[in-house]
mmCIF file of C-alpha atoms in Angstrom:
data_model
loop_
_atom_site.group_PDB
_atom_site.id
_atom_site.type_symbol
_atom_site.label_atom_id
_atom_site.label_comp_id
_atom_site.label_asym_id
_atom_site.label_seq_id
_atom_site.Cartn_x
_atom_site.Cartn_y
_atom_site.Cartn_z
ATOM 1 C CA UNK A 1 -14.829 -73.050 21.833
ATOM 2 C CA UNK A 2 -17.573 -71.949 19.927
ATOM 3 C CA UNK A 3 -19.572 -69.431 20.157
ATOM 4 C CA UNK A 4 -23.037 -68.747 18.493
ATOM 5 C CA UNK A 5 -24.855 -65.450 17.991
ATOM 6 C CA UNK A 6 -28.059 -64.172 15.809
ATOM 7 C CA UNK A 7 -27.903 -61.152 14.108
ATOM 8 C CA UNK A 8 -29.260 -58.484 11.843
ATOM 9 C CA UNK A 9 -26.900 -58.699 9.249
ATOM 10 C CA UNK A 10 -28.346 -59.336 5.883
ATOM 11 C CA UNK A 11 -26.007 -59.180 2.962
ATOM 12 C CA UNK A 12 -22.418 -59.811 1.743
ATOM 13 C CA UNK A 13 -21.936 -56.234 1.510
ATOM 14 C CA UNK A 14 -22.414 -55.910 5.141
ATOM 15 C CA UNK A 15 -20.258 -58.228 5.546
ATOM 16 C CA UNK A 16 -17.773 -56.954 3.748
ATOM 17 C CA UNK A 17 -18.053 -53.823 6.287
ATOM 18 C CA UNK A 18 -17.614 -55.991 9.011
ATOM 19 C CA UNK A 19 -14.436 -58.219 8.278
ATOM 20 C CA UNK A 20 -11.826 -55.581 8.499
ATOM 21 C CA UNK A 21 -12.806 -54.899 11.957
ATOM 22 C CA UNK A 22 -13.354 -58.840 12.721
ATOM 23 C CA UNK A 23 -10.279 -59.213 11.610
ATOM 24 C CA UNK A 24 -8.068 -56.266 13.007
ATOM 25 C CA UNK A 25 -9.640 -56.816 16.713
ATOM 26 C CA UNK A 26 -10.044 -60.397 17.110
ATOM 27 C CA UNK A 27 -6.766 -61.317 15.455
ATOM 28 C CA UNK A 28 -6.785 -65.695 16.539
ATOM 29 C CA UNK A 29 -10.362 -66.620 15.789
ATOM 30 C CA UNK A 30 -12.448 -68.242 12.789
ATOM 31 C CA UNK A 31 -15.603 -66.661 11.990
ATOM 32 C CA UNK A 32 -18.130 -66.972 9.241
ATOM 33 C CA UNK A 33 -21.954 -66.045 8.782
ATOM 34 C CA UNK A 34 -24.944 -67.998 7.633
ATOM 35 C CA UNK A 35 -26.951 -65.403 6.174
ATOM 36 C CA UNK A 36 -29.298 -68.555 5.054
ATOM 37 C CA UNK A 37 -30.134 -68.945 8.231
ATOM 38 C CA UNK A 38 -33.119 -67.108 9.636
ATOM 39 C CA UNK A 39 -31.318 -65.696 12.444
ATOM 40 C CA UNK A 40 -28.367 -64.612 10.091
ATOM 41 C CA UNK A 41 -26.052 -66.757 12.293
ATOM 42 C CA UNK A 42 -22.465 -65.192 13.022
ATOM 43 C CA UNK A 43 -19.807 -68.602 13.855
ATOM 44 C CA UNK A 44 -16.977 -67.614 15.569
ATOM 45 C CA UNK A 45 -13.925 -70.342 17.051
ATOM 46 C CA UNK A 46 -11.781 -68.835 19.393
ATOM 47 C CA UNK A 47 -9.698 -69.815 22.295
ATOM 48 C CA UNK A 48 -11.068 -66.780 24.648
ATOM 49 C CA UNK A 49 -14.368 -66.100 26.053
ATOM 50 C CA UNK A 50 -14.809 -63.102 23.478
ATOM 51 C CA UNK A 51 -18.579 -62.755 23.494
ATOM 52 C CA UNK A 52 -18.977 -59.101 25.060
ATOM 53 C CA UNK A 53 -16.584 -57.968 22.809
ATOM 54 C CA UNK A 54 -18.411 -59.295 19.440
ATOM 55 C CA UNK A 55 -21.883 -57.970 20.469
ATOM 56 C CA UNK A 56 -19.723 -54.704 21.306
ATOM 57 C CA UNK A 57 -18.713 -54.399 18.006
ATOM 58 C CA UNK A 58 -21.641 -55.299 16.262
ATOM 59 C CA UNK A 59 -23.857 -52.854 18.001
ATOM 60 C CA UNK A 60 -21.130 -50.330 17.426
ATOM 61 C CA UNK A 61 -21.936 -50.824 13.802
ATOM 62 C CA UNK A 62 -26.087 -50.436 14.321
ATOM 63 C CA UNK A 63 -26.629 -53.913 13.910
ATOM 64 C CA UNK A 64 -28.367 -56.700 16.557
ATOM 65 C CA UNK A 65 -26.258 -59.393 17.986
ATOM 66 C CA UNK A 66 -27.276 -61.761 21.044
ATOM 67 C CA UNK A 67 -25.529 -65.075 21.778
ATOM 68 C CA UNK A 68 -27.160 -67.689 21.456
ATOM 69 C CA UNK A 69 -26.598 -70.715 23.613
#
C-alpha cells in the first residue's frame, strides 16, 4: 500500500536528516519526497499500516506531517 502525507520539509538537507531515521525504523518500506510539490509530498510503500508512526517521527523532528488520503 501506499501511503501519502504533506509536509514541511523543504530541502535536501533536511532530508538528509531524515533518512537515517527512515531508514533505521521503518526497515521494509520505499519512501521518497517531492519537494516540487507544493505540499512537499513524503511517498512511502510499505506492507504495514505505518502511518502513526511516520507522523510520529516527523513531528519528533519539528516538522508537519498529515496523511493525506
Amino acid at each position: 500500500m501506499i501511503h501519502v502525507f504533506k509536509t514541511s520539509v523543504k530541502n535536501k538537507a533536511q532530508i538528509k536528516k531524515l533518512k537515517a531515521v527512515l531508514d533505521s525504523d521503518f526497515q521494509d518500506i520505499k519512501w521518497n519526497f517531492d519537494l516540487e510539490d507544493c505540499d512537499k509530498i513524503l511517498r512511502i510503500e510499505s506492507k504495514k499500516n505505518i502511518c502513526k508512526k511516520v507522523v510520529n517521527l516527523l513531528r519528533s523532528y519539528h516538522f508537519d506531517c498529515i496523511e493525506l488520503e
